Amino acid sequence: MELKKSSHGVYKTEYHIAYITKYRRRILNPGLQAYLRKVFPKVIRAMPGVELVKLGMETDHLHMVAVIPPKYAVSDVIGKLKGETASLLRTKFPWLKQVYWKENLVWSPGFFVSSVGVDEKEIIKYVSWQGRQDLGQIKIRF
């Protein structure tokens, strides 16, 4: 991933995000997965600057890699993704109302998130060069 620019900063904020279906039910069949692949980009477009890099699914959970600009709280973006996709899924697939008959949801309340950063060796190399005099600026690629 290359560096992104905002009006007052430069950033590289990429995250690995995972969350599971409520009660870990195996509802993400091939048809539902295909629908999610179609609607995720539409839901993400409502949040300028957020990008979906990769989306992967199993029958009871999903993983994604997403770029989330620093102006957004990661947990807020995840909450919006879960809320919007749950609503769309329940509308498109009425049988989900029988699976989750007591609650108007699809996803479990928790999530996993981890930043996807540059290589640790590159950071150590970059930091070690700080304060050293050299011939021009060093070009370190992230």
Short mmCIF file of N, CA and C in Angstrom, two decimals:
data_model
loop_
_atom_site.label_atom_id
_atom_site.label_comp_id
_atom_site.label_asym_id
_atom_site.label_seq_id
_atom_site.Cartn_x
_atom_site.Cartn_y
_atom_site.Cartn_z
N MET A 1 0.84 -1.18 0.00
CA MET A 1 0.00 0.00 0.00
C MET A 1 0.88 1.23 0.00
N GLU A 2 0.50 2.20 -0.77
CA GLU A 2 1.27 3.44 -0.79
C GLU A 2 0.69 4.43 0.20
N LEU A 3 1.44 5.49 0.44
CA LEU A 3 1.00 6.51 1.39
C LEU A 3 -0.19 7.27 0.83
N LYS A 4 -1.11 7.62 1.71
CA LYS A 4 -2.30 8.41 1.35
C LYS A 4 -2.12 9.81 1.91
N LYS A 5 -2.75 10.78 1.29
CA LYS A 5 -2.64 12.16 1.76
C LYS A 5 -4.02 12.69 2.11
N SER A 6 -4.05 13.45 3.20
CA SER A 6 -5.26 14.19 3.56
C SER A 6 -4.87 15.67 3.55
N SER A 7 -5.78 16.53 3.91
CA SER A 7 -5.48 17.96 3.86
C SER A 7 -4.35 18.37 4.81
N HIS A 8 -4.18 17.64 5.91
CA HIS A 8 -3.16 18.03 6.88
C HIS A 8 -2.20 16.92 7.27
N GLY A 9 -2.16 15.86 6.51
CA GLY A 9 -1.27 14.78 6.91
C GLY A 9 -1.08 13.73 5.83
N VAL A 10 -0.16 12.86 6.11
CA VAL A 10 0.12 11.71 5.26
C VAL A 10 -0.04 10.48 6.14
N TYR A 11 -0.67 9.45 5.62
CA TYR A 11 -0.94 8.29 6.46
C TYR A 11 -0.87 6.99 5.66
N LYS A 12 -0.72 5.93 6.41
CA LYS A 12 -0.74 4.57 5.87
C LYS A 12 -1.42 3.71 6.92
N THR A 13 -2.73 3.74 6.95
CA THR A 13 -3.50 3.05 7.99
C THR A 13 -4.33 1.95 7.36
N GLU A 14 -3.77 0.78 7.38
CA GLU A 14 -4.42 -0.40 6.81
C GLU A 14 -4.68 -1.37 7.95
N TYR A 15 -5.86 -1.98 7.96
CA TYR A 15 -6.26 -2.84 9.07
C TYR A 15 -6.75 -4.20 8.60
N HIS A 16 -6.45 -5.21 9.40
CA HIS A 16 -7.02 -6.54 9.23
C HIS A 16 -8.19 -6.60 10.21
N ILE A 17 -9.38 -6.83 9.70
CA ILE A 17 -10.61 -6.83 10.51
C ILE A 17 -11.29 -8.18 10.34
N ALA A 18 -11.80 -8.71 11.44
CA ALA A 18 -12.56 -9.97 11.37
C ALA A 18 -13.73 -9.88 12.34
N TYR A 19 -14.84 -10.45 11.93
CA TYR A 19 -15.96 -10.60 12.86
C TYR A 19 -16.78 -11.82 12.49
N ILE A 20 -17.54 -12.30 13.49
CA ILE A 20 -18.26 -13.56 13.33
C ILE A 20 -19.77 -13.34 13.31
N THR A 21 -20.46 -14.34 12.81
CA THR A 21 -21.92 -14.30 12.83
C THR A 21 -22.39 -14.53 14.27
N LYS A 22 -23.57 -14.03 14.58
CA LYS A 22 -24.15 -14.21 15.91
C LYS A 22 -24.29 -15.70 16.21
N TYR A 23 -23.87 -16.09 17.39
CA TYR A 23 -23.89 -17.48 17.84
C TYR A 23 -23.02 -18.39 16.96
N ARG A 24 -22.17 -17.78 16.18
CA ARG A 24 -21.26 -18.50 15.27
C ARG A 24 -22.03 -19.44 14.33
N ARG A 25 -23.24 -19.03 13.98
CA ARG A 25 -24.07 -19.83 13.07
C ARG A 25 -23.46 -19.80 11.67
N ARG A 26 -23.53 -20.90 10.98
CA ARG A 26 -22.93 -21.04 9.65
C ARG A 26 -23.92 -20.60 8.56
N ILE A 27 -24.18 -19.32 8.54
CA ILE A 27 -25.18 -18.78 7.61
C ILE A 27 -24.59 -18.24 6.32
N LEU A 28 -23.27 -18.04 6.29
CA LEU A 28 -22.66 -17.41 5.12
C LEU A 28 -22.44 -18.44 4.00
N ASN A 29 -23.55 -18.84 3.40
CA ASN A 29 -23.51 -19.79 2.29
C ASN A 29 -23.00 -19.08 1.03
N PRO A 30 -22.73 -19.79 -0.06
CA PRO A 30 -22.19 -19.15 -1.26
C PRO A 30 -23.04 -17.99 -1.80
N GLY A 31 -24.36 -18.12 -1.76
CA GLY A 31 -25.22 -17.03 -2.24
C GLY A 31 -25.12 -15.79 -1.38
N LEU A 32 -25.11 -15.98 -0.08
CA LEU A 32 -24.99 -14.86 0.84
C LEU A 32 -23.61 -14.21 0.72
N GLN A 33 -22.57 -15.03 0.54
CA GLN A 33 -21.22 -14.49 0.36
C GLN A 33 -21.13 -13.66 -0.92
N ALA A 34 -21.74 -14.15 -1.99
CA ALA A 34 -21.73 -13.40 -3.25
C ALA A 34 -22.43 -12.06 -3.09
N TYR A 35 -23.55 -12.07 -2.37
CA TYR A 35 -24.27 -10.82 -2.12
C TYR A 35 -23.42 -9.85 -1.29
N LEU A 36 -22.75 -10.35 -0.25
CA LEU A 36 -21.89 -9.50 0.56
C LEU A 36 -20.76 -8.89 -0.27
N ARG A 37 -20.17 -9.68 -1.16
CA ARG A 37 -19.10 -9.16 -2.02
C ARG A 37 -19.62 -8.02 -2.91
N LYS A 38 -20.89 -8.09 -3.25
CA LYS A 38 -21.50 -7.06 -4.09
C LYS A 38 -21.82 -5.80 -3.29
N VAL A 39 -22.31 -5.95 -2.05
CA VAL A 39 -22.77 -4.78 -1.30
C VAL A 39 -21.68 -4.11 -0.46
N PHE A 40 -20.64 -4.84 -0.08
CA PHE A 40 -19.59 -4.22 0.74
C PHE A 40 -19.02 -2.96 0.09
N PRO A 41 -18.64 -2.99 -1.19
CA PRO A 41 -18.12 -1.76 -1.80
C PRO A 41 -19.12 -0.60 -1.75
N LYS A 42 -20.41 -0.89 -1.89
CA LYS A 42 -21.42 0.17 -1.84
C LYS A 42 -21.51 0.77 -0.44
N VAL A 43 -21.46 -0.07 0.58
CA VAL A 43 -21.53 0.42 1.96
C VAL A 43 -20.29 1.25 2.27
N ILE A 44 -19.15 0.80 1.81
CA ILE A 44 -17.89 1.51 2.08
C ILE A 44 -17.84 2.85 1.37
N ARG A 45 -18.43 2.95 0.19
CA ARG A 45 -18.43 4.22 -0.54
C ARG A 45 -19.09 5.35 0.23
N ALA A 46 -19.94 5.02 1.18
CA ALA A 46 -20.61 6.05 1.99
C ALA A 46 -19.65 6.69 2.99
N MET A 47 -18.45 6.12 3.13
CA MET A 47 -17.44 6.67 4.05
C MET A 47 -16.23 7.08 3.22
N PRO A 48 -16.14 8.34 2.80
CA PRO A 48 -15.05 8.79 1.92
C PRO A 48 -13.68 8.48 2.51
N GLY A 49 -12.83 7.91 1.66
CA GLY A 49 -11.47 7.59 2.08
C GLY A 49 -11.29 6.16 2.54
N VAL A 50 -12.37 5.50 2.95
CA VAL A 50 -12.28 4.11 3.38
C VAL A 50 -12.23 3.23 2.13
N GLU A 51 -11.30 2.29 2.11
CA GLU A 51 -11.14 1.41 0.95
C GLU A 51 -11.13 -0.04 1.40
N LEU A 52 -11.81 -0.88 0.67
CA LEU A 52 -11.77 -2.32 0.91
C LEU A 52 -10.68 -2.90 0.01
N VAL A 53 -9.63 -3.43 0.64
CA VAL A 53 -8.51 -4.00 -0.12
C VAL A 53 -8.80 -5.45 -0.47
N LYS A 54 -9.28 -6.21 0.50
CA LYS A 54 -9.54 -7.64 0.29
C LYS A 54 -10.63 -8.09 1.24
N LEU A 55 -11.47 -9.00 0.78
CA LEU A 55 -12.55 -9.56 1.59
C LEU A 55 -12.53 -11.07 1.44
N GLY A 56 -12.51 -11.78 2.57
CA GLY A 56 -12.55 -13.24 2.56
C GLY A 56 -13.58 -13.73 3.56
N MET A 57 -14.25 -14.83 3.23
CA MET A 57 -15.32 -15.32 4.11
C MET A 57 -15.27 -16.82 4.29
N GLU A 58 -15.69 -17.25 5.46
CA GLU A 58 -15.98 -18.65 5.77
C GLU A 58 -17.48 -18.69 6.06
N THR A 59 -18.01 -19.83 6.44
CA THR A 59 -19.45 -19.92 6.66
C THR A 59 -19.91 -19.21 7.92
N ASP A 60 -18.99 -18.96 8.87
CA ASP A 60 -19.40 -18.32 10.13
C ASP A 60 -18.62 -17.07 10.50
N HIS A 61 -17.76 -16.59 9.62
CA HIS A 61 -17.03 -15.35 9.91
C HIS A 61 -16.45 -14.77 8.62
N LEU A 62 -16.01 -13.53 8.72
CA LEU A 62 -15.35 -12.91 7.58
C LEU A 62 -14.11 -12.16 8.03
N HIS A 63 -13.20 -12.00 7.09
CA HIS A 63 -11.98 -11.23 7.28
C HIS A 63 -11.92 -10.20 6.16
N MET A 64 -11.35 -9.06 6.47
CA MET A 64 -11.12 -8.08 5.43
C MET A 64 -9.86 -7.29 5.74
N VAL A 65 -9.28 -6.74 4.70
CA VAL A 65 -8.21 -5.77 4.85
C VAL A 65 -8.78 -4.48 4.30
N ALA A 66 -8.72 -3.43 5.11
CA ALA A 66 -9.31 -2.16 4.71
C ALA A 66 -8.39 -1.00 5.08
N VAL A 67 -8.42 0.03 4.27
CA VAL A 67 -7.73 1.27 4.57
C VAL A 67 -8.76 2.18 5.23
N ILE A 68 -8.45 2.65 6.43
CA ILE A 68 -9.36 3.54 7.15
C ILE A 68 -8.58 4.80 7.52
N PRO A 69 -8.95 5.95 6.96
CA PRO A 69 -8.21 7.18 7.25
C PRO A 69 -8.28 7.55 8.74
N PRO A 70 -7.28 8.29 9.22
CA PRO A 70 -7.24 8.66 10.64
C PRO A 70 -8.43 9.50 11.11
N LYS A 71 -9.18 10.10 10.18
CA LYS A 71 -10.32 10.92 10.59
C LYS A 71 -11.47 10.07 11.13
N TYR A 72 -11.44 8.76 10.88
CA TYR A 72 -12.47 7.85 11.37
C TYR A 72 -11.95 7.00 12.52
N ALA A 73 -12.81 6.73 13.50
CA ALA A 73 -12.49 5.74 14.52
C ALA A 73 -12.73 4.37 13.89
N VAL A 74 -11.77 3.49 14.02
CA VAL A 74 -11.88 2.17 13.40
C VAL A 74 -13.13 1.45 13.89
N SER A 75 -13.42 1.54 15.18
CA SER A 75 -14.60 0.86 15.72
C SER A 75 -15.90 1.43 15.14
N ASP A 76 -15.92 2.72 14.84
CA ASP A 76 -17.12 3.31 14.22
C ASP A 76 -17.32 2.77 12.80
N VAL A 77 -16.23 2.64 12.05
CA VAL A 77 -16.33 2.11 10.69
C VAL A 77 -16.81 0.66 10.73
N ILE A 78 -16.25 -0.13 11.64
CA ILE A 78 -16.67 -1.53 11.77
C ILE A 78 -18.15 -1.60 12.15
N GLY A 79 -18.57 -0.76 13.09
CA GLY A 79 -19.97 -0.72 13.50
C GLY A 79 -20.90 -0.38 12.35
N LYS A 80 -20.49 0.57 11.53
CA LYS A 80 -21.31 0.94 10.37
C LYS A 80 -21.37 -0.20 9.36
N LEU A 81 -20.23 -0.84 9.11
CA LEU A 81 -20.21 -1.97 8.18
C LEU A 81 -21.11 -3.10 8.66
N LYS A 82 -21.01 -3.43 9.94
CA LYS A 82 -21.82 -4.51 10.49
C LYS A 82 -23.31 -4.16 10.46
N GLY A 83 -23.64 -2.95 10.85
CA GLY A 83 -25.04 -2.53 10.89
C GLY A 83 -25.67 -2.49 9.51
N GLU A 84 -24.98 -1.86 8.57
CA GLU A 84 -25.53 -1.74 7.21
C GLU A 84 -25.66 -3.10 6.53
N THR A 85 -24.60 -3.92 6.64
CA THR A 85 -24.67 -5.23 5.97
C THR A 85 -25.72 -6.13 6.62
N ALA A 86 -25.87 -6.06 7.93
CA ALA A 86 -26.90 -6.87 8.60
C ALA A 86 -28.29 -6.48 8.10
N SER A 87 -28.53 -5.19 7.98
CA SER A 87 -29.83 -4.72 7.50
C SER A 87 -30.08 -5.18 6.06
N LEU A 88 -29.07 -5.03 5.21
CA LEU A 88 -29.22 -5.46 3.82
C LEU A 88 -29.43 -6.97 3.72
N LEU A 89 -28.70 -7.73 4.51
CA LEU A 89 -28.85 -9.20 4.49
C LEU A 89 -30.24 -9.63 4.94
N ARG A 90 -30.74 -9.02 6.00
CA ARG A 90 -32.05 -9.41 6.52
C ARG A 90 -33.17 -9.03 5.54
N THR A 91 -32.96 -7.98 4.78
CA THR A 91 -33.95 -7.59 3.77
C THR A 91 -33.91 -8.54 2.57
N LYS A 92 -32.72 -8.85 2.11
CA LYS A 92 -32.54 -9.69 0.92
C LYS A 92 -32.83 -11.17 1.19
N PHE A 93 -32.50 -11.64 2.40
CA PHE A 93 -32.66 -13.06 2.74
C PHE A 93 -33.61 -13.19 3.93
N PRO A 94 -34.93 -13.25 3.67
CA PRO A 94 -35.92 -13.30 4.75
C PRO A 94 -35.76 -14.50 5.69
N TRP A 95 -35.16 -15.58 5.22
CA TRP A 95 -34.97 -16.76 6.07
C TRP A 95 -34.07 -16.46 7.28
N LEU A 96 -33.29 -15.38 7.21
CA LEU A 96 -32.46 -15.01 8.37
C LEU A 96 -33.32 -14.61 9.57
N LYS A 97 -34.54 -14.17 9.30
CA LYS A 97 -35.44 -13.80 10.41
C LYS A 97 -35.85 -15.03 11.21
N GLN A 98 -35.82 -16.20 10.58
CA GLN A 98 -36.11 -17.43 11.33
C GLN A 98 -34.88 -17.91 12.11
N VAL A 99 -33.70 -17.65 11.57
CA VAL A 99 -32.47 -18.05 12.26
C VAL A 99 -32.26 -17.18 13.50
N TYR A 100 -32.48 -15.88 13.33
CA TYR A 100 -32.31 -14.93 14.43
C TYR A 100 -33.67 -14.30 14.74
N TRP A 101 -34.61 -15.11 15.16
CA TRP A 101 -35.99 -14.65 15.32
C TRP A 101 -36.17 -13.69 16.49
N LYS A 102 -35.32 -13.75 17.51
CA LYS A 102 -35.48 -12.86 18.67
C LYS A 102 -34.85 -11.49 18.46
N GLU A 103 -33.82 -11.45 17.63
CA GLU A 103 -33.04 -10.22 17.51
C GLU A 103 -32.93 -9.78 16.06
N ASN A 104 -32.83 -8.50 15.86
CA ASN A 104 -32.71 -7.93 14.53
C ASN A 104 -31.23 -7.74 14.21
N LEU A 105 -30.53 -8.84 14.05
CA LEU A 105 -29.09 -8.76 13.82
C LEU A 105 -28.60 -9.96 13.04
N VAL A 106 -27.34 -9.93 12.68
CA VAL A 106 -26.69 -11.04 11.98
C VAL A 106 -25.30 -11.29 12.58
N TRP A 107 -24.64 -10.22 12.99
CA TRP A 107 -23.26 -10.30 13.46
C TRP A 107 -23.18 -10.31 14.98
N SER A 108 -22.17 -10.98 15.49
CA SER A 108 -21.87 -10.96 16.92
C SER A 108 -21.37 -9.55 17.28
N PRO A 109 -21.56 -9.10 18.52
CA PRO A 109 -21.18 -7.72 18.85
C PRO A 109 -19.68 -7.43 18.80
N GLY A 110 -18.83 -8.42 18.95
CA GLY A 110 -17.39 -8.16 19.00
C GLY A 110 -16.73 -8.15 17.63
N PHE A 111 -15.44 -7.85 17.62
CA PHE A 111 -14.66 -7.90 16.39
C PHE A 111 -13.18 -8.01 16.74
N PHE A 112 -12.38 -8.34 15.75
CA PHE A 112 -10.93 -8.35 15.86
C PHE A 112 -10.40 -7.31 14.90
N VAL A 113 -9.42 -6.53 15.34
CA VAL A 113 -8.77 -5.58 14.44
C VAL A 113 -7.28 -5.53 14.77
N SER A 114 -6.48 -5.46 13.73
CA SER A 114 -5.03 -5.35 13.89
C SER A 114 -4.52 -4.47 12.76
N SER A 115 -3.58 -3.60 13.07
CA SER A 115 -3.02 -2.78 12.01
C SER A 115 -2.10 -3.62 11.15
N VAL A 116 -2.11 -3.32 9.87
CA VAL A 116 -1.22 -3.99 8.93
C VAL A 116 -0.18 -2.94 8.57
N GLY A 117 1.01 -3.10 9.11
CA GLY A 117 2.02 -2.06 8.94
C GLY A 117 3.13 -2.44 8.00
N VAL A 118 4.08 -1.54 7.95
CA VAL A 118 5.27 -1.80 7.15
C VAL A 118 6.12 -2.83 7.88
N ASP A 119 7.04 -3.37 7.19
CA ASP A 119 7.94 -4.37 7.76
C ASP A 119 8.73 -3.77 8.92
N GLU A 120 8.80 -4.48 10.03
CA GLU A 120 9.50 -4.00 11.22
C GLU A 120 10.95 -3.66 10.91
N LYS A 121 11.59 -4.45 10.06
CA LYS A 121 12.99 -4.20 9.70
C LYS A 121 13.14 -2.85 9.01
N GLU A 122 12.17 -2.51 8.16
CA GLU A 122 12.22 -1.22 7.47
C GLU A 122 12.09 -0.06 8.46
N ILE A 123 11.24 -0.22 9.45
CA ILE A 123 11.07 0.84 10.46
C ILE A 123 12.35 1.00 11.26
N ILE A 124 12.95 -0.11 11.69
CA ILE A 124 14.20 -0.04 12.45
C ILE A 124 15.28 0.63 11.61
N LYS A 125 15.35 0.27 10.35
CA LYS A 125 16.33 0.88 9.43
C LYS A 125 16.07 2.38 9.31
N TYR A 126 14.83 2.75 9.16
CA TYR A 126 14.46 4.17 9.04
C TYR A 126 14.83 4.94 10.31
N VAL A 127 14.47 4.38 11.47
CA VAL A 127 14.75 5.05 12.74
C VAL A 127 16.26 5.16 12.96
N SER A 128 17.00 4.15 12.60
CA SER A 128 18.45 4.18 12.82
C SER A 128 19.13 5.26 11.97
N TRP A 129 18.53 5.63 10.87
CA TRP A 129 19.10 6.67 10.03
C TRP A 129 18.76 8.08 10.51
N GLN A 130 17.85 8.21 11.42
CA GLN A 130 17.45 9.53 11.91
C GLN A 130 18.62 10.21 12.61
N GLY A 131 18.82 11.48 12.29
CA GLY A 131 19.88 12.26 12.94
C GLY A 131 21.25 12.08 12.32
N ARG A 132 21.40 11.21 11.37
CA ARG A 132 22.69 11.01 10.71
C ARG A 132 22.81 11.96 9.53
N GLN A 133 24.01 12.44 9.36
CA GLN A 133 24.26 13.31 8.22
C GLN A 133 24.56 12.43 7.02
N ASP A 134 23.95 12.74 5.91
CA ASP A 134 24.21 11.97 4.71
C ASP A 134 24.18 12.88 3.50
N LEU A 135 24.49 12.35 2.37
CA LEU A 135 24.48 13.13 1.13
C LEU A 135 23.07 13.15 0.58
N GLY A 136 22.33 14.16 0.91
CA GLY A 136 20.95 14.25 0.47
C GLY A 136 20.05 13.39 1.33
N GLN A 137 18.80 13.35 0.96
CA GLN A 137 17.85 12.57 1.75
C GLN A 137 17.89 11.11 1.36
N ILE A 138 17.75 10.28 2.36
CA ILE A 138 17.69 8.85 2.11
C ILE A 138 16.28 8.51 1.62
N LYS A 139 16.20 7.63 0.66
CA LYS A 139 14.89 7.21 0.15
C LYS A 139 14.62 5.81 0.68
N ILE A 140 13.68 5.73 1.57
CA ILE A 140 13.27 4.43 2.11
C ILE A 140 11.86 4.18 1.63
N ARG A 141 11.67 3.03 1.02
CA ARG A 141 10.34 2.67 0.52
C ARG A 141 9.63 1.81 1.54
N PHE A 142 8.37 2.15 1.77
CA PHE A 142 7.56 1.38 2.71
C PHE A 142 6.71 0.41 1.97
#
